Short mmCIF file of C-alpha atoms in Angstrom, two decimals:
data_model
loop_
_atom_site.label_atom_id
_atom_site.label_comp_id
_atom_site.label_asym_id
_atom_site.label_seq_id
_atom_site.Cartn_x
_atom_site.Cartn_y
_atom_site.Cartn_z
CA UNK A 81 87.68 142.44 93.90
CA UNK A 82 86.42 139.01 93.43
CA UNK A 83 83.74 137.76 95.75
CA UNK A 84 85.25 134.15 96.17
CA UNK A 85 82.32 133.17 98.63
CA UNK A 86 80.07 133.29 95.06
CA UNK A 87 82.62 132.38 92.75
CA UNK A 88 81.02 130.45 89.88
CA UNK A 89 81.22 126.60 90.20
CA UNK A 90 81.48 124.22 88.08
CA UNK A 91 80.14 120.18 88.67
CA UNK A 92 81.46 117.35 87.27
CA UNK A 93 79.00 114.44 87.46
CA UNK A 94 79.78 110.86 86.76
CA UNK A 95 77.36 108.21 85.63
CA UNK A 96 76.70 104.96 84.73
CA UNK A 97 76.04 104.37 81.07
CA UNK A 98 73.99 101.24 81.09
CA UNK A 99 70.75 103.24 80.59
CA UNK A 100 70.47 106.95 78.81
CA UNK A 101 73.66 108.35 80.50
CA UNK A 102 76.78 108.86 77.43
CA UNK A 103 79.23 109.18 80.34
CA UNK A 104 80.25 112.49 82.00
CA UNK A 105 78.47 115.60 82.21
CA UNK A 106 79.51 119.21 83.00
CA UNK A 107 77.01 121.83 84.95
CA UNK A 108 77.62 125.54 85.93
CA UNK A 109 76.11 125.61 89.55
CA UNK A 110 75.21 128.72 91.11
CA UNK A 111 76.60 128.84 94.40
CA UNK A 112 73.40 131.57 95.88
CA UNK A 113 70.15 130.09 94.53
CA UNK A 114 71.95 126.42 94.56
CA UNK A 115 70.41 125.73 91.31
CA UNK A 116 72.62 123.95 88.18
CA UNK A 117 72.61 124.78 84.19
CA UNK A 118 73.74 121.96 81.90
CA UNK A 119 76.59 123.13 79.55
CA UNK A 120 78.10 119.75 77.75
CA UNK A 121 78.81 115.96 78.01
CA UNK A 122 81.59 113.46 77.27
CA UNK A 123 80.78 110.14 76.19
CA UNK A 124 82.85 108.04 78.23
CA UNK A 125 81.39 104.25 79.58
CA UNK A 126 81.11 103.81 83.08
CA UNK A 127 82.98 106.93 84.33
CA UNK A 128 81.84 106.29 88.21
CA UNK A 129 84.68 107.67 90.02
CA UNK A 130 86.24 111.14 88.67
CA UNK A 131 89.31 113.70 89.90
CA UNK A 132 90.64 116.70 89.08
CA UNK A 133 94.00 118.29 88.66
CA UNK A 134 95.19 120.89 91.00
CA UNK A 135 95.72 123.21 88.25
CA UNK A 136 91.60 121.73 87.03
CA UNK A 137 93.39 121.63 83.46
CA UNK A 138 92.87 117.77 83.88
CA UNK A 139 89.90 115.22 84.93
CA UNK A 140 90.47 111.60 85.34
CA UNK A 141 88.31 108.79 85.82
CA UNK A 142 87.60 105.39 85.87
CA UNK A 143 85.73 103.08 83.49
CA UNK A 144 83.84 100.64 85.86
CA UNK A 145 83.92 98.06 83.31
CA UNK A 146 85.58 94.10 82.88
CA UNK A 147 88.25 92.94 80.65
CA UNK A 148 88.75 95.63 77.65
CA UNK A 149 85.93 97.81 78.88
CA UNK A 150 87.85 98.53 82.07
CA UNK A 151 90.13 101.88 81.30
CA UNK A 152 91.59 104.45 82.90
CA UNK A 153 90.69 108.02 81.13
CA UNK A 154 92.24 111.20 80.89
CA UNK A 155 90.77 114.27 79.88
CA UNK A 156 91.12 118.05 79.84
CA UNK A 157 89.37 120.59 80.52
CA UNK A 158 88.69 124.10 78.69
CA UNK A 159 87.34 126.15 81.44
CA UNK A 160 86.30 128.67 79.38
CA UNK A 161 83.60 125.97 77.04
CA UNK A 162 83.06 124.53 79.83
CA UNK A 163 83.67 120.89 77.79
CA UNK A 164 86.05 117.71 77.94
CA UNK A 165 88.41 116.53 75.91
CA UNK A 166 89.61 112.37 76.02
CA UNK A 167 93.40 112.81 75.93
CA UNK A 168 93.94 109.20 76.25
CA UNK A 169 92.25 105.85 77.50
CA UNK A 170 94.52 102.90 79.35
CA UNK A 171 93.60 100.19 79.20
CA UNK A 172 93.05 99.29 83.29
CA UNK A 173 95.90 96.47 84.93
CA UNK A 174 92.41 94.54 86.71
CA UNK A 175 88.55 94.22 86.45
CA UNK A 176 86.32 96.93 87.91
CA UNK A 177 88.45 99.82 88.63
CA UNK A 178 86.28 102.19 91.03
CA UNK A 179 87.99 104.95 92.52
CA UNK A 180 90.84 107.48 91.78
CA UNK A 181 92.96 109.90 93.31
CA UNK A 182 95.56 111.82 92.36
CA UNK A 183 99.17 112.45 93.79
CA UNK A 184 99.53 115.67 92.83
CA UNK A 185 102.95 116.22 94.19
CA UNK A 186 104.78 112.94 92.54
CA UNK A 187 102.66 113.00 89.27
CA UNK A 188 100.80 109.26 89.96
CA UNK A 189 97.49 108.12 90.21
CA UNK A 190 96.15 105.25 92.26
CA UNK A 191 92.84 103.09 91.38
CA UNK A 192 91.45 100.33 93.71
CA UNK A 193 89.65 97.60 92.03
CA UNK A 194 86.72 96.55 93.23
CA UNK A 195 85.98 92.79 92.37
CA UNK A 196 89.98 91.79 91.55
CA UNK A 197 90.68 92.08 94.37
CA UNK A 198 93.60 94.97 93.88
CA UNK A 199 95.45 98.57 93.69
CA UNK A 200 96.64 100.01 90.47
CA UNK A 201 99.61 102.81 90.04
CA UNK A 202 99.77 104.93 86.72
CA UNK A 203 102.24 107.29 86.16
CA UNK A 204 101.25 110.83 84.92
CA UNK A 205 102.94 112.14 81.56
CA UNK A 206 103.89 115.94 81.74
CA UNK A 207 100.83 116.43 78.75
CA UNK A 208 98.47 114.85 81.19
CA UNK A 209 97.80 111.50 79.72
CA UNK A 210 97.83 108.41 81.87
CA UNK A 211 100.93 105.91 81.20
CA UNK A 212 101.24 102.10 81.38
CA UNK A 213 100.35 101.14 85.06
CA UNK A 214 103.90 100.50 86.96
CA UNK A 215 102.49 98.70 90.08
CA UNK A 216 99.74 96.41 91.00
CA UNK A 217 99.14 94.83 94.91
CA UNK A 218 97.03 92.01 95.08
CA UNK A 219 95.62 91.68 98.53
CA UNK A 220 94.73 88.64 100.04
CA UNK A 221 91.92 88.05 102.58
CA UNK A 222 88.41 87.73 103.94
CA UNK A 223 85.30 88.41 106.10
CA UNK A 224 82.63 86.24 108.35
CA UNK A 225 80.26 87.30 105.89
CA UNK A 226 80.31 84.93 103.35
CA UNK A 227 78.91 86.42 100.55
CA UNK A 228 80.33 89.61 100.53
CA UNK A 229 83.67 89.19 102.33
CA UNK A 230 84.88 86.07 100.32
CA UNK A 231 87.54 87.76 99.28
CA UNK A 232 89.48 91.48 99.61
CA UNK A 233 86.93 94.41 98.06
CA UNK A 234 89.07 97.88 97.59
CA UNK A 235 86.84 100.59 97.27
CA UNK A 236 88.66 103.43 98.44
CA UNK A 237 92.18 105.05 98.46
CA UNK A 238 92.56 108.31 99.94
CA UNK A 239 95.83 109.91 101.15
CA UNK A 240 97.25 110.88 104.01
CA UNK A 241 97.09 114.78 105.27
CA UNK A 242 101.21 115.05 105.17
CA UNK A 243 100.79 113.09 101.68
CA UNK A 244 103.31 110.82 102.83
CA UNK A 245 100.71 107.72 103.04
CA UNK A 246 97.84 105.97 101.38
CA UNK A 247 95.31 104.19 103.48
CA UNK A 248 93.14 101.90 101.84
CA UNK A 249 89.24 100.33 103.01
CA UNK A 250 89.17 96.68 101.79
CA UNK A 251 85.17 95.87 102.79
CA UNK A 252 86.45 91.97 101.95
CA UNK A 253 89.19 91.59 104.70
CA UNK A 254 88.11 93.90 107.33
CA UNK A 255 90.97 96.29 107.28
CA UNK A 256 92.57 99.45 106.41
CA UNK A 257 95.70 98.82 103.83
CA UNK A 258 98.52 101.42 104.69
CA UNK A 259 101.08 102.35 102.49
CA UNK A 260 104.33 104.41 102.88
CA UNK A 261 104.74 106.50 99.71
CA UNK A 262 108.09 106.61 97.67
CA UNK A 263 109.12 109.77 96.61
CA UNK A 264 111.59 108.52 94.32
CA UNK A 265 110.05 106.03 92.46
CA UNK A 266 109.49 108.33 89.16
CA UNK A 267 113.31 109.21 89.15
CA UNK A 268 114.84 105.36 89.87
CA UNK A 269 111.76 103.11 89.11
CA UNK A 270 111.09 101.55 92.39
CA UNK A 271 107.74 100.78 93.62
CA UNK A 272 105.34 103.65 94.15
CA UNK A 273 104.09 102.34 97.15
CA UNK A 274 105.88 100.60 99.99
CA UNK A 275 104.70 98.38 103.15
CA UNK A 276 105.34 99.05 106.18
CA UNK A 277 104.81 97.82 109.36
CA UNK A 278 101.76 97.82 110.81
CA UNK A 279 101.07 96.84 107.10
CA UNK A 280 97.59 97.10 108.08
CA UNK A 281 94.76 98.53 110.57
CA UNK A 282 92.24 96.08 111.03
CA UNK A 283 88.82 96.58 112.29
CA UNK A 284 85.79 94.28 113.77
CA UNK A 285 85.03 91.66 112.14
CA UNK A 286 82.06 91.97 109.38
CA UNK A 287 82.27 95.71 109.10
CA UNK A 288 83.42 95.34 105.62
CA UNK A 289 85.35 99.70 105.69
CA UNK A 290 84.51 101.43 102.22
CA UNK A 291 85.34 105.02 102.52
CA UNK A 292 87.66 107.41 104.82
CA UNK A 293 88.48 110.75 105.19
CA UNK A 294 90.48 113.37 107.33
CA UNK A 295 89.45 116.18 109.10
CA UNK A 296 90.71 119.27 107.77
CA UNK A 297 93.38 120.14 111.02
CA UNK A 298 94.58 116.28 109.71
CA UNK A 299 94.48 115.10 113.19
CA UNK A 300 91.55 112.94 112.57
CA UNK A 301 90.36 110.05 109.88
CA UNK A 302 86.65 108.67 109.72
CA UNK A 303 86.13 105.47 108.40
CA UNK A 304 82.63 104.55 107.11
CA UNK A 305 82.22 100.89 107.08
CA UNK A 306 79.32 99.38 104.46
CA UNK A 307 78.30 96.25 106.03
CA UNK A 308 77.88 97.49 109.98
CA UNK A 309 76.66 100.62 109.57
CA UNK A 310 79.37 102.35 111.36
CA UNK A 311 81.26 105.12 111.63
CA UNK A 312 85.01 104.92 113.24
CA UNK A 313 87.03 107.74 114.62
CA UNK A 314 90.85 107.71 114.47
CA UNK A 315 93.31 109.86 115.73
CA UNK A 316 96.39 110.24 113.35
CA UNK A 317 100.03 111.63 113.29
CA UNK A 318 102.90 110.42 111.47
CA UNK A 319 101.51 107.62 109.60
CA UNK A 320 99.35 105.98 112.66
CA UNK A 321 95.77 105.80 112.73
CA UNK A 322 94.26 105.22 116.83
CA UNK A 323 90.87 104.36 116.96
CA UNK A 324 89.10 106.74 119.73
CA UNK A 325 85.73 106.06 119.10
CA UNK A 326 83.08 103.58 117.14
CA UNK A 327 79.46 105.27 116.63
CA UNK A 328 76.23 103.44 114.72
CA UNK A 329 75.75 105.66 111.49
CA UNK A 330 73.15 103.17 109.67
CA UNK A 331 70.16 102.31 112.89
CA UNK A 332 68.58 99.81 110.70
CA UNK A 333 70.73 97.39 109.39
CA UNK A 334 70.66 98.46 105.73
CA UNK A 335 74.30 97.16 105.20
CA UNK A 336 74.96 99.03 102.02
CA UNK A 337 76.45 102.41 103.98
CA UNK A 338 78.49 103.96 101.38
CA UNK A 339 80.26 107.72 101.80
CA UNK A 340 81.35 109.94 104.19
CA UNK A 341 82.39 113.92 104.08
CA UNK A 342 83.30 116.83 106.63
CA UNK A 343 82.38 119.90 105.72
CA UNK A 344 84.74 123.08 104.70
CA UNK A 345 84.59 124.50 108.67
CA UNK A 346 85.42 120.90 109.98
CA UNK A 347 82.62 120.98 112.70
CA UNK A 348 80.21 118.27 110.78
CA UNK A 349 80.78 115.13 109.62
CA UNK A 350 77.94 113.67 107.26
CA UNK A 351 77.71 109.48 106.01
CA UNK A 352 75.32 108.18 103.46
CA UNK A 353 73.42 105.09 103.29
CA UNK A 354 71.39 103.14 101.01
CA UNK A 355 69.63 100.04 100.25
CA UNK A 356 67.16 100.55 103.42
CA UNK A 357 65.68 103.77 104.53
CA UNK A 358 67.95 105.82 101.60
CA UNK A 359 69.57 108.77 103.28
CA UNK A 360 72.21 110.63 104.93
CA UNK A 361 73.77 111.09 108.98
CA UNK A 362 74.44 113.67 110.04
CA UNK A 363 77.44 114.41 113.29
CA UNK A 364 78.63 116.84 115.13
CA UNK A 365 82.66 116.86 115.60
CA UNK A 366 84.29 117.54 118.81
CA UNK A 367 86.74 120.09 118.18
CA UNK A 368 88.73 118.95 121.57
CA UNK A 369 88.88 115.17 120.51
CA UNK A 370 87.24 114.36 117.57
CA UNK A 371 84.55 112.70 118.85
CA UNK A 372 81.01 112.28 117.02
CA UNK A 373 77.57 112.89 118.45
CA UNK A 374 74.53 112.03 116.30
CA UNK A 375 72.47 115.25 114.96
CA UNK A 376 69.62 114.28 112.80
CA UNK A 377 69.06 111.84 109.84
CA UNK A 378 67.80 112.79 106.43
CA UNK A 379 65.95 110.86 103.68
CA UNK A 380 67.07 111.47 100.20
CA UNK A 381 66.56 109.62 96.77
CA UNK A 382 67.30 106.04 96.48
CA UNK A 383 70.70 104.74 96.70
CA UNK A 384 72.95 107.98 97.32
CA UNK A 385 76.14 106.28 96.20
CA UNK A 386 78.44 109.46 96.49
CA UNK A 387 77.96 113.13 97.40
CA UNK A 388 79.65 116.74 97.67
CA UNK A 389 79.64 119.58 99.66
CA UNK A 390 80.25 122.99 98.17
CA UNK A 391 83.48 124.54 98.59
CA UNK A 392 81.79 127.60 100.97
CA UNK A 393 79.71 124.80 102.75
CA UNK A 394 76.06 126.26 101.79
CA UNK A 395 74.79 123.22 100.09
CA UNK A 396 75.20 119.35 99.83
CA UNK A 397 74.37 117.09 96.37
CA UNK A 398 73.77 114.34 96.68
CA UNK A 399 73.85 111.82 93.56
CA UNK A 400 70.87 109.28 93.90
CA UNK A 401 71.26 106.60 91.33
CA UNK A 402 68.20 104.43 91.36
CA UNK A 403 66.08 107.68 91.49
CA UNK A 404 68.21 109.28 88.57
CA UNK A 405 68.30 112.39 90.33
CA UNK A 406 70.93 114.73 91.96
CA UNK A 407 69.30 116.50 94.85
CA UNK A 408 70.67 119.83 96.19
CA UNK A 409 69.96 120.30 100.23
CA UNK A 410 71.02 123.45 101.65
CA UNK A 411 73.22 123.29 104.56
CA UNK A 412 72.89 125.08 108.00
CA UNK A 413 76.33 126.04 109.18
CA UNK A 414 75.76 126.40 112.01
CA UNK A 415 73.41 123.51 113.22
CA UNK A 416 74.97 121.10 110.52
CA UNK A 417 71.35 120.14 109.30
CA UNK A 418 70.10 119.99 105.97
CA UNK A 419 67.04 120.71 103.81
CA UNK A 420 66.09 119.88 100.46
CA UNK A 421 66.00 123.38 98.73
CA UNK A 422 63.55 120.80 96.04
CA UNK A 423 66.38 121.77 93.24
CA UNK A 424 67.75 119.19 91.50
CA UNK A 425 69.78 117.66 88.55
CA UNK A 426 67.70 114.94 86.36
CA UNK A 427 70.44 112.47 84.82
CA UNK A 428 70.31 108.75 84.85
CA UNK A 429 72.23 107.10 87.22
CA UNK A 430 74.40 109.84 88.66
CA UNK A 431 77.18 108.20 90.98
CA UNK A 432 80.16 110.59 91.03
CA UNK A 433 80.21 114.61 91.85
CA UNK A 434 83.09 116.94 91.45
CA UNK A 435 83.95 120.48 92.01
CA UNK A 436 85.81 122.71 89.12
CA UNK A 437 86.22 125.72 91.69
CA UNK A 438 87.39 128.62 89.34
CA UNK A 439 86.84 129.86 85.67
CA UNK A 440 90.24 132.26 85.17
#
């Protein structure tokens, strides 16, 4: 019988390609020792957001470029070469595309982008391959922070744990973006995505929100916000996000806080942060209410953009881009703390990580 606590792994690491990096590059990653063996690469420019199918037949990602270097990629994947294929590039609807997911049930994907201010939706042929985009919301908006909050900055989109919504962090405007999701819009062309009231769930002014997530018993969201340093708490059902709790992340002011993960048991939460005093939070979650108490804080590379956990929860990457270097930290399930196993991927400017989970 297959062991599926030491199933192999495969990562997915995206990168940006101003430097030595061709694009995206595939490791095997053994899920004991928590060491990684490079197998192949894709040249691709810019791939700094990535996803996977369900079936992991597919990988999609962005190109975080302007004007005609700004595409939408799809690619498959031959799990037994362990190598990517480009199926087909799109040309992207706005500048600086920077996330994707995938709505695996309706056959869509949905890319924020970053400096236009915008939200993408691209239907999915039944080969794989990305189609003409279909929708595109503008968002209008700012901050107190001048600089940085002139105008709306999508960074994130990340659905909802009954799939019915989309929530969206817009660090320009100070708000989450919420979306009701049509399930018919592939069978009588209608708009993908649908407002609702409350249209939006704002949040203090200045906090400029980047990332979310949801607990895995979907009662819970976590928004990480990059220009305050902290960490929100919402309690969710039916399409509602209520805030229960707002808890510093970043102590020193660094303003660039940028991701935020639970791990596989759903009893830590963990936020990275970068531009001062590089590293990542770690929480304990209340499994009564949801609530976050501060457990340690660890130092990493500089400028941990994204990072994973493993699917068993024994180790967290995370991608460092300034120090071109993916570190691998072993995790402690049971206190939630981490420590760097000194293992590590050298690539320049590693930004995006990705699990392929099986080889069959």
């Amino acid at each position: 019988m297959k062991d599926n606590n030491h199933a192999p792994l495969t990562l997915l690491v995206g990168t940006y390609t101003s430097g030595a990096s061709e694009g995206i590059y595939v490791y095997d990653f053994d899920p004991i020792e928590g060491t990684a063996v490079y197998r192949s690469e894709t040249a691709v420019g810019d791939p700094s957001y990535l996803n996977v199918s369900a079936d992991e037949k597919f990988v999609y990602s962005v190109s975080e470029g302007d004007g005609a270097e700004a595409r939408i990629n799809a690619f498959g994947y031959d799990k037994d070469k362990k190598e990517l294929t480009l199926l087909n590039s799109e040309q992207a609807t706005w500048n600086a595309p920077c996330y994707i997911i995938i709505d695996r049930k309706r056959n869509f994907v949905i890319v924020p982008n970053h400096s236009s201010q915008s939200l993408s939706v691209y239907p999915l042929a039944k080969d794989g391959t990305i189609l003409p985009a279909v929708q595109t919301v503008v968002f209008e908006g700012s901050g107190p922070d001048k600089e940085r909050q002139s105008k709306p900055h999508p960074h994130c989109a990340y659905f909802s744990p009954d799939s019915n919504y989309v929530f969206v962090p817009d660090l320009g405007s100070d708000c989450l973006h919420r979306f009701r999701i049509n399930d018919t819009a592939k069978e009588d062309g209608t708009d993908y995505l649908l407002k609702e009231e409350p249209k939006a769930v704002k949040v203090a002014p200045g906090s400029g929100p980047r990332h979310i997530t949801f607990h895995p018993n979907g009662k819970y969201a976590y928004l990480i916000n990059e220009l305050s340093g902290t960490i929100i708490a919402f309690y969710y059902e039916e399409g509602m996000l209520e805030e229960i709790q707002t808890i510093p992340s970043d102590l020193i002011e660094g303003r660039g806080s940028a991701d935020i993960h639970i791990s596989p048991d759903g009893r830590y939460l963990y936020a990275s942060h970068r531009l001062v005093n590089d590293g990542v939070a770690v929480f304990d979650i209340s499994q009564e209410d949801g609530t976050l108490t501060p457990v340690e804080y660890v130092n990493t590379g500089i400028h941990p953009r994204n990072f994973t956990i493993t699917p068993d929860g024994k180790f967290l990457l995370v991608a460092c881009r300034d120090s071109d270097v993916v570190q691998i930290f072993a995790r402690d399930e049971e206190t939630g703390k981490l420590t760097d196993t000194g293992n590590k991927i050298e690539l320049d400017k590693p930004v995006c990580l990705k699990w392929i989970t099986s080889s069959d």
